[in-house]
Amino acid sequence: MHLDTKAHGPAIAGDASPATRADATVTLHIHRFDPTIDPVARFDTFVVPQVKDMRVIDALHYVYETLAIDIGYRWYCGTKKCGTCAVRVNGRETLACWEAAELEMRIEPLRHLPIVRDLCVDRQPVEDKLVALETWLVRKQPYQVFPEPIDINNAEMLRPTLDCISCLACYSACPVLDFNETIPFAGPAALVHLARVALDARDAGGRIATIVNEAHVHHCVSCYKCEEVCPAHIPIVSRAIEPLKQLAYTQSPETSRHASAFIDIIRRRGRIEPMLLVLKTQGLAALRRPRRAFRLIARGKVAPLAAFLRRPIAGIVNLRHYFDQKS
Amino acid sequence: MTSIAFYPGCSASTTCTELGQSTRAVAARLDINLHTLHSASCTGSREVRAADPELFVTLNVRIIALAEAEGLDLMTICNTCTLNLLDAKRRVDTDAGLRERVNARLASEKLVYRGVARITHFLWYLLDDYGEAHLRQQITTPLTGQRVAAFYGCHIVRPPEHFGFVDSRNVRSIERLADILGCETIDYSGRTECCGFHCSAENETVPIKLSGRHIASAQDAGAQALVTPCPLCHTVLDTFQDDMATDLRRPLDMPVLHLPQLVGLALGIHRASLGLERHIVSVRRFVNGVKGGIR
């Protein structure tokens, strides 16, 4: 473990319980907004008594029962199963039923979704995406036998995606969805659901075009913000999004020009030559910005001649062997 | 003199040669012997790891095995390389079958992965191995009065399974280093946010949209420069900054320093040895603000 972890230990949000006293309180700044009557959103502040092992949802319940009966928030199971109570606490997505109450909390609704009222969001845009991506198994042949045998390795590959409780915390945390009007992207939640069916050996959906052109899997920036907030601890990037990219690359390499170009360059040179990568990925479109290209060359960031002539790394012959072996 | 195997990565020999140059200059000043792994390949960035996971593990474990052959720990200067090496190490350390297959492939080069080399980033090396107190003694030109904004990037703080943060915003290592160097750090929206680099070849609108607002936030908070431990973040923040300014319809003009460059300034290393003239956004004003550091 490196320094940051060793020195501080994992940060525990809301570790307020040990200090609990009879007169201790928790302060909530709750996002209030009713789109039918409010021109803008506001934050209302409530101070509630702190109790032992208090969760965010307990504080919200207290506010609802004693201070503001009109407050809008959603919950059902209270035990991390139903995925309905996800909110943002001090800027981070979490399940209200699972997160310890902090002494001072700014509680906001999930991002990237229309607000119904206060902390309640309209899940419809995501439901629409799931329908558009056909996130159900497509079967074109009748079952050979029943019950149908399931391949253990395939089941193991799918297992993490089955843990999703559709709380949409990841959908809120994803920075690419901040710009969904200009950058098309299905978002992590929808990609988890898509992976669950696309990676299933029984599926006959023929999904490459959907993965690449409708879900826009290549617009995932690999920032891992989705993994950080997922209450089910699903490795969303490495067990859902990357396998979808792998599927697209192996079944239809022309849909993954960047990956194909990348692998080809490392195979030949041992390391990446950024100028060649951009040229191979974008084609002539790479020349759209002559001013930038000129400045990059002037500052020595790009050296066109060297990019073509640079010698491969030492031991390149051995390295190529790994690319040419079938694993 | 302590020695460590040095994995420079691709950027330090192409788009960010100033990163390799400044790392070597700082290491020389601190009497750290960098044993460069010349036959190390690319770690595969995000592309190989998705397209061909076993090749990805092989490439990375090979790099670790090269360090182990020298009997040294392994140091990187790139976030994504760091995560890739840690990830591949985790995979072979927890899957005996995979480890056997990879070692069988490496045998053709007489390499063997034993799992003894530690993987560290230059940032962690300075604080953990070289030591905060030791580094503090070496500062000749404290960066007093300079205000920088740390831009950590993603792959040195997330995913949680590798770095241990429940909330990655709690990372403090660059702030601690900046304190040793004598400069102030400011808080702003981009500290642990994504620069969008890994979509830049596919669609450069992604990094331009993702990063512009963070540079604006740092500017509004009074930062005189950004400092980043990752050459990929640097490439986006420096190279695309003009487009971000156009997109946001406001001037930005925010210098972006590589972490070793900031350290080098505080160590009094000549600016020409730090490659400071190679940036797209000029760092001159920031460097000239370093008292006694104008050489």
mmCIF file of N, CA, C and O in Angstrom, chain B residues 167-225:
data_model
loop_
_atom_site.group_PDB
_atom_site.id
_atom_site.type_symbol
_atom_site.label_atom_id
_atom_site.label_comp_id
_atom_site.label_asym_id
_atom_site.label_seq_id
_atom_site.Cartn_x
_atom_site.Cartn_y
_atom_site.Cartn_z
ATOM 1 N N ASP B 167 -13.580 7.579 -0.468
ATOM 2 C CA ASP B 167 -13.869 8.776 -1.243
ATOM 3 C C ASP B 167 -12.520 9.339 -1.714
ATOM 4 O O ASP B 167 -11.721 9.819 -0.899
ATOM 5 N N SER B 168 -12.290 9.259 -3.022
ATOM 6 C CA SER B 168 -10.967 9.633 -3.541
ATOM 7 C C SER B 168 -10.640 11.101 -3.306
ATOM 8 O O SER B 168 -9.478 11.501 -3.387
ATOM 9 N N ARG B 169 -11.652 11.904 -2.982
ATOM 10 C CA ARG B 169 -11.381 13.319 -2.727
ATOM 11 C C ARG B 169 -10.504 13.511 -1.489
ATOM 12 O O ARG B 169 -9.991 14.600 -1.233
ATOM 13 N N ASN B 170 -10.346 12.451 -0.687
ATOM 14 C CA ASN B 170 -9.539 12.569 0.530
ATOM 15 C C ASN B 170 -8.033 12.490 0.285
ATOM 16 O O ASN B 170 -7.254 12.627 1.224
ATOM 17 N N VAL B 171 -7.631 12.236 -0.951
ATOM 18 C CA VAL B 171 -6.194 12.153 -1.232
ATOM 19 C C VAL B 171 -5.523 13.494 -0.892
ATOM 20 O O VAL B 171 -6.105 14.557 -1.080
ATOM 21 N N ARG B 172 -4.306 13.431 -0.343
ATOM 22 C CA ARG B 172 -3.615 14.658 0.061
ATOM 23 C C ARG B 172 -2.144 14.685 -0.374
ATOM 24 O O ARG B 172 -1.413 15.593 0.007
ATOM 25 N N SER B 173 -1.680 13.668 -1.104
ATOM 26 C CA SER B 173 -0.226 13.552 -1.305
ATOM 27 C C SER B 173 0.386 14.751 -2.026
ATOM 28 O O SER B 173 1.461 15.212 -1.635
ATOM 29 N N ILE B 174 -0.258 15.263 -3.074
ATOM 30 C CA ILE B 174 0.349 16.411 -3.774
ATOM 31 C C ILE B 174 0.344 17.637 -2.861
ATOM 32 O O ILE B 174 1.310 18.404 -2.828
ATOM 33 N N GLU B 175 -0.724 17.790 -2.084
ATOM 34 C CA GLU B 175 -0.771 18.927 -1.154
ATOM 35 C C GLU B 175 0.370 18.823 -0.133
ATOM 36 O O GLU B 175 0.989 19.832 0.224
ATOM 37 N N ARG B 176 0.635 17.606 0.333
ATOM 38 C CA ARG B 176 1.723 17.433 1.301
ATOM 39 C C ARG B 176 3.077 17.732 0.665
ATOM 40 O O ARG B 176 3.955 18.354 1.271
ATOM 41 N N LEU B 177 3.223 17.275 -0.580
ATOM 42 C CA LEU B 177 4.470 17.555 -1.287
ATOM 43 C C LEU B 177 4.625 19.063 -1.511
ATOM 44 O O LEU B 177 5.700 19.627 -1.285
ATOM 45 N N ALA B 178 3.532 19.707 -1.916
ATOM 46 C CA ALA B 178 3.584 21.152 -2.175
ATOM 47 C C ALA B 178 3.966 21.898 -0.901
ATOM 48 O O ALA B 178 4.712 22.886 -0.942
ATOM 49 N N ASP B 179 3.491 21.416 0.228
ATOM 50 C CA ASP B 179 3.829 22.041 1.505
ATOM 51 C C ASP B 179 5.341 21.960 1.757
ATOM 52 O O ASP B 179 5.963 22.924 2.207
ATOM 53 N N ILE B 180 5.928 20.812 1.435
ATOM 54 C CA ILE B 180 7.375 20.653 1.587
ATOM 55 C C ILE B 180 8.117 21.629 0.666
ATOM 56 O O ILE B 180 9.124 22.219 1.029
ATOM 57 N N LEU B 181 7.568 21.801 -0.539
ATOM 58 C CA LEU B 181 8.223 22.685 -1.516
ATOM 59 C C LEU B 181 8.009 24.160 -1.175
ATOM 60 O O LEU B 181 8.601 25.040 -1.793
ATOM 61 N N GLY B 182 7.141 24.412 -0.217
ATOM 62 C CA GLY B 182 6.952 25.778 0.258
ATOM 63 C C GLY B 182 5.839 26.536 -0.426
ATOM 64 O O GLY B 182 5.672 27.734 -0.192
ATOM 65 N N CYS B 183 5.064 25.886 -1.290
ATOM 66 C CA CYS B 183 4.003 26.633 -1.975
ATOM 67 C C CYS B 183 2.628 26.290 -1.399
ATOM 68 O O CYS B 183 2.436 25.274 -0.744
ATOM 69 N N GLU B 184 1.698 27.178 -1.679
ATOM 70 C CA GLU B 184 0.319 26.984 -1.216
ATOM 71 C C GLU B 184 -0.439 26.133 -2.220
ATOM 72 O O GLU B 184 -0.125 26.144 -3.409
ATOM 73 N N THR B 185 -1.447 25.432 -1.747
ATOM 74 C CA THR B 185 -2.345 24.738 -2.662
ATOM 75 C C THR B 185 -3.748 25.283 -2.464
ATOM 76 O O THR B 185 -4.103 25.718 -1.368
ATOM 77 N N ILE B 186 -4.530 25.273 -3.520
ATOM 78 C CA ILE B 186 -5.899 25.779 -3.425
ATOM 79 C C ILE B 186 -6.878 24.628 -3.680
ATOM 80 O O ILE B 186 -6.531 23.626 -4.282
ATOM 81 N N ASP B 187 -8.073 24.799 -3.191
ATOM 82 C CA ASP B 187 -9.116 23.802 -3.417
ATOM 83 C C ASP B 187 -9.979 24.272 -4.589
ATOM 84 O O ASP B 187 -10.247 25.468 -4.724
ATOM 85 N N TYR B 188 -10.387 23.346 -5.413
ATOM 86 C CA TYR B 188 -11.207 23.697 -6.580
ATOM 87 C C TYR B 188 -11.901 22.436 -7.066
ATOM 88 O O TYR B 188 -11.704 21.353 -6.511
ATOM 89 N N SER B 189 -12.688 22.558 -8.131
ATOM 90 C CA SER B 189 -13.551 21.437 -8.523
ATOM 91 C C SER B 189 -12.813 20.266 -9.162
ATOM 92 O O SER B 189 -13.327 19.163 -9.216
ATOM 93 N N GLY B 190 -11.583 20.478 -9.648
ATOM 94 C CA GLY B 190 -10.982 19.445 -10.485
ATOM 95 C C GLY B 190 -9.984 18.513 -9.828
ATOM 96 O O GLY B 190 -9.444 17.646 -10.499
ATOM 97 N N ARG B 191 -9.737 18.661 -8.526
ATOM 98 C CA ARG B 191 -8.627 17.943 -7.871
ATOM 99 C C ARG B 191 -8.535 16.474 -8.284
ATOM 100 O O ARG B 191 -7.480 15.979 -8.656
ATOM 101 N N THR B 192 -9.647 15.757 -8.150
ATOM 102 C CA THR B 192 -9.613 14.321 -8.431
ATOM 103 C C THR B 192 -10.559 13.967 -9.573
ATOM 104 O O THR B 192 -11.073 12.866 -9.642
ATOM 105 N N GLU B 193 -10.772 14.939 -10.456
ATOM 106 C CA GLU B 193 -11.691 14.698 -11.572
ATOM 107 C C GLU B 193 -10.933 14.162 -12.789
ATOM 108 O O GLU B 193 -9.711 14.144 -12.815
ATOM 109 N N CYS B 194 -11.712 13.793 -13.788
ATOM 110 C CA CYS B 194 -11.156 13.162 -14.982
ATOM 111 C C CYS B 194 -10.860 14.204 -16.057
ATOM 112 O O CYS B 194 -11.672 15.095 -16.303
ATOM 113 N N CYS B 195 -9.693 14.062 -16.729
ATOM 114 C CA CYS B 195 -9.346 14.991 -17.802
ATOM 115 C C CYS B 195 -9.954 14.566 -19.129
ATOM 116 O O CYS B 195 -9.992 15.344 -20.073
ATOM 117 N N GLY B 196 -10.379 13.301 -19.227
ATOM 118 C CA GLY B 196 -10.992 12.812 -20.459
ATOM 119 C C GLY B 196 -10.008 12.340 -21.509
ATOM 120 O O GLY B 196 -10.395 12.044 -22.642
ATOM 121 N N PHE B 197 -8.730 12.222 -21.130
ATOM 122 C CA PHE B 197 -7.696 11.863 -22.114
ATOM 123 C C PHE B 197 -8.035 10.614 -22.916
ATOM 124 O O PHE B 197 -7.800 10.554 -24.120
ATOM 125 N N HIS B 198 -8.576 9.609 -22.232
ATOM 126 C CA HIS B 198 -8.728 8.321 -22.906
ATOM 127 C C HIS B 198 -9.798 8.316 -23.992
ATOM 128 O O HIS B 198 -9.990 7.300 -24.652
ATOM 129 N N CYS B 199 -10.487 9.429 -24.172
ATOM 130 C CA CYS B 199 -11.384 9.554 -25.319
ATOM 131 C C CYS B 199 -10.835 10.532 -26.348
ATOM 132 O O CYS B 199 -11.501 10.806 -27.347
ATOM 133 N N SER B 200 -9.641 11.071 -26.112
ATOM 134 C CA SER B 200 -9.208 12.193 -26.949
ATOM 135 C C SER B 200 -8.970 11.788 -28.394
ATOM 136 O O SER B 200 -9.198 12.587 -29.304
ATOM 137 N N ALA B 201 -8.510 10.559 -28.648
ATOM 138 C CA ALA B 201 -8.303 10.157 -30.041
ATOM 139 C C ALA B 201 -9.644 9.826 -30.712
ATOM 140 O O ALA B 201 -9.820 10.028 -31.902
ATOM 141 N N GLU B 202 -10.597 9.314 -29.919
ATOM 142 C CA GLU B 202 -11.926 8.983 -30.454
ATOM 143 C C GLU B 202 -12.727 10.249 -30.749
ATOM 144 O O GLU B 202 -13.363 10.372 -31.781
ATOM 145 N N ASN B 203 -12.735 11.148 -29.761
ATOM 146 C CA ASN B 203 -13.596 12.321 -29.861
ATOM 147 C C ASN B 203 -13.074 13.375 -28.902
ATOM 148 O O ASN B 203 -13.321 13.313 -27.692
ATOM 149 N N GLU B 204 -12.361 14.360 -29.433
ATOM 150 C CA GLU B 204 -11.696 15.299 -28.521
ATOM 151 C C GLU B 204 -12.664 16.271 -27.844
ATOM 152 O O GLU B 204 -12.265 17.000 -26.934
ATOM 153 N N THR B 205 -13.914 16.265 -28.245
ATOM 154 C CA THR B 205 -14.901 17.060 -27.507
ATOM 155 C C THR B 205 -14.962 16.599 -26.049
ATOM 156 O O THR B 205 -15.209 17.401 -25.148
ATOM 157 N N VAL B 206 -14.743 15.293 -25.831
ATOM 158 C CA VAL B 206 -14.852 14.761 -24.462
ATOM 159 C C VAL B 206 -13.841 15.416 -23.520
ATOM 160 O O VAL B 206 -14.236 16.020 -22.517
ATOM 161 N N PRO B 207 -12.515 15.344 -23.817
ATOM 162 C CA PRO B 207 -11.582 16.015 -22.898
ATOM 163 C C PRO B 207 -11.780 17.533 -22.829
ATOM 164 O O PRO B 207 -11.593 18.123 -21.762
ATOM 165 N N ILE B 208 -12.155 18.141 -23.954
ATOM 166 C CA ILE B 208 -12.325 19.601 -23.944
ATOM 167 C C ILE B 208 -13.468 19.991 -23.004
ATOM 168 O O ILE B 208 -13.334 20.892 -22.171
ATOM 169 N N LYS B 209 -14.573 19.273 -23.092
ATOM 170 C CA LYS B 209 -15.716 19.569 -22.218
ATOM 171 C C LYS B 209 -15.392 19.218 -20.760
ATOM 172 O O LYS B 209 -15.698 19.970 -19.832
ATOM 173 N N LEU B 210 -14.785 18.031 -20.561
ATOM 174 C CA LEU B 210 -14.568 17.566 -19.194
ATOM 175 C C LEU B 210 -13.582 18.450 -18.425
ATOM 176 O O LEU B 210 -13.761 18.691 -17.235
ATOM 177 N N SER B 211 -12.523 18.909 -19.106
ATOM 178 C CA SER B 211 -11.451 19.580 -18.378
ATOM 179 C C SER B 211 -11.589 21.096 -18.299
ATOM 180 O O SER B 211 -11.099 21.696 -17.345
ATOM 181 N N GLY B 212 -12.220 21.712 -19.281
ATOM 182 C CA GLY B 212 -12.267 23.170 -19.330
ATOM 183 C C GLY B 212 -12.797 23.772 -18.042
ATOM 184 O O GLY B 212 -12.220 24.701 -17.468
ATOM 185 N N ARG B 213 -13.895 23.200 -17.545
ATOM 186 C CA ARG B 213 -14.523 23.763 -16.338
ATOM 187 C C ARG B 213 -13.595 23.662 -15.121
ATOM 188 O O ARG B 213 -13.664 24.490 -14.213
ATOM 189 N N HIS B 214 -12.732 22.640 -15.106
ATOM 190 C CA HIS B 214 -11.844 22.495 -13.946
ATOM 191 C C HIS B 214 -10.719 23.528 -13.970
ATOM 192 O O HIS B 214 -10.327 24.056 -12.935
ATOM 193 N N ILE B 215 -10.208 23.793 -15.180
ATOM 194 C CA ILE B 215 -9.188 24.843 -15.270
ATOM 195 C C ILE B 215 -9.809 26.186 -14.875
ATOM 196 O O ILE B 215 -9.214 26.963 -14.130
ATOM 197 N N ALA B 216 -11.039 26.426 -15.334
ATOM 198 C CA ALA B 216 -11.726 27.668 -14.968
ATOM 199 C C ALA B 216 -11.910 27.746 -13.454
ATOM 200 O O ALA B 216 -11.720 28.812 -12.848
ATOM 201 N N SER B 217 -12.255 26.622 -12.847
ATOM 202 C CA SER B 217 -12.450 26.593 -11.397
ATOM 203 C C SER B 217 -11.148 26.910 -10.656
ATOM 204 O O SER B 217 -11.137 27.666 -9.683
ATOM 205 N N ALA B 218 -10.037 26.333 -11.141
ATOM 206 C CA ALA B 218 -8.736 26.596 -10.508
ATOM 207 C C ALA B 218 -8.374 28.076 -10.651
ATOM 208 O O ALA B 218 -7.863 28.705 -9.718
ATOM 209 N N GLN B 219 -8.680 28.618 -11.823
ATOM 210 C CA GLN B 219 -8.394 30.034 -12.074
ATOM 211 C C GLN B 219 -9.215 30.915 -11.128
ATOM 212 O O GLN B 219 -8.692 31.835 -10.504
ATOM 213 N N ASP B 220 -10.492 30.595 -10.988
ATOM 214 C CA ASP B 220 -11.361 31.377 -10.110
ATOM 215 C C ASP B 220 -10.907 31.291 -8.652
ATOM 216 O O ASP B 220 -11.133 32.197 -7.859
ATOM 217 N N ALA B 221 -10.291 30.143 -8.286
ATOM 218 C CA ALA B 221 -9.834 29.968 -6.908
ATOM 219 C C ALA B 221 -8.453 30.586 -6.677
ATOM 220 O O ALA B 221 -7.909 30.490 -5.584
ATOM 221 N N GLY B 222 -7.888 31.198 -7.716
ATOM 222 C CA GLY B 222 -6.628 31.925 -7.541
ATOM 223 C C GLY B 222 -5.371 31.121 -7.802
ATOM 224 O O GLY B 222 -4.282 31.525 -7.394
ATOM 225 N N ALA B 223 -5.484 29.982 -8.476
ATOM 226 C CA ALA B 223 -4.284 29.182 -8.762
ATOM 227 C C ALA B 223 -3.440 29.876 -9.814
ATOM 228 O O ALA B 223 -3.959 30.472 -10.753
ATOM 229 N N GLN B 224 -2.117 29.780 -9.642
ATOM 230 C CA GLN B 224 -1.203 30.331 -10.652
ATOM 231 C C GLN B 224 -0.735 29.250 -11.610
ATOM 232 O O GLN B 224 -0.201 29.542 -12.671
ATOM 233 N N ALA B 225 -0.913 28.002 -11.207
ATOM 234 C CA ALA B 225 -0.552 26.887 -12.089
ATOM 235 C C ALA B 225 -1.255 25.629 -11.610
ATOM 236 O O ALA B 225 -1.601 25.512 -10.435
#
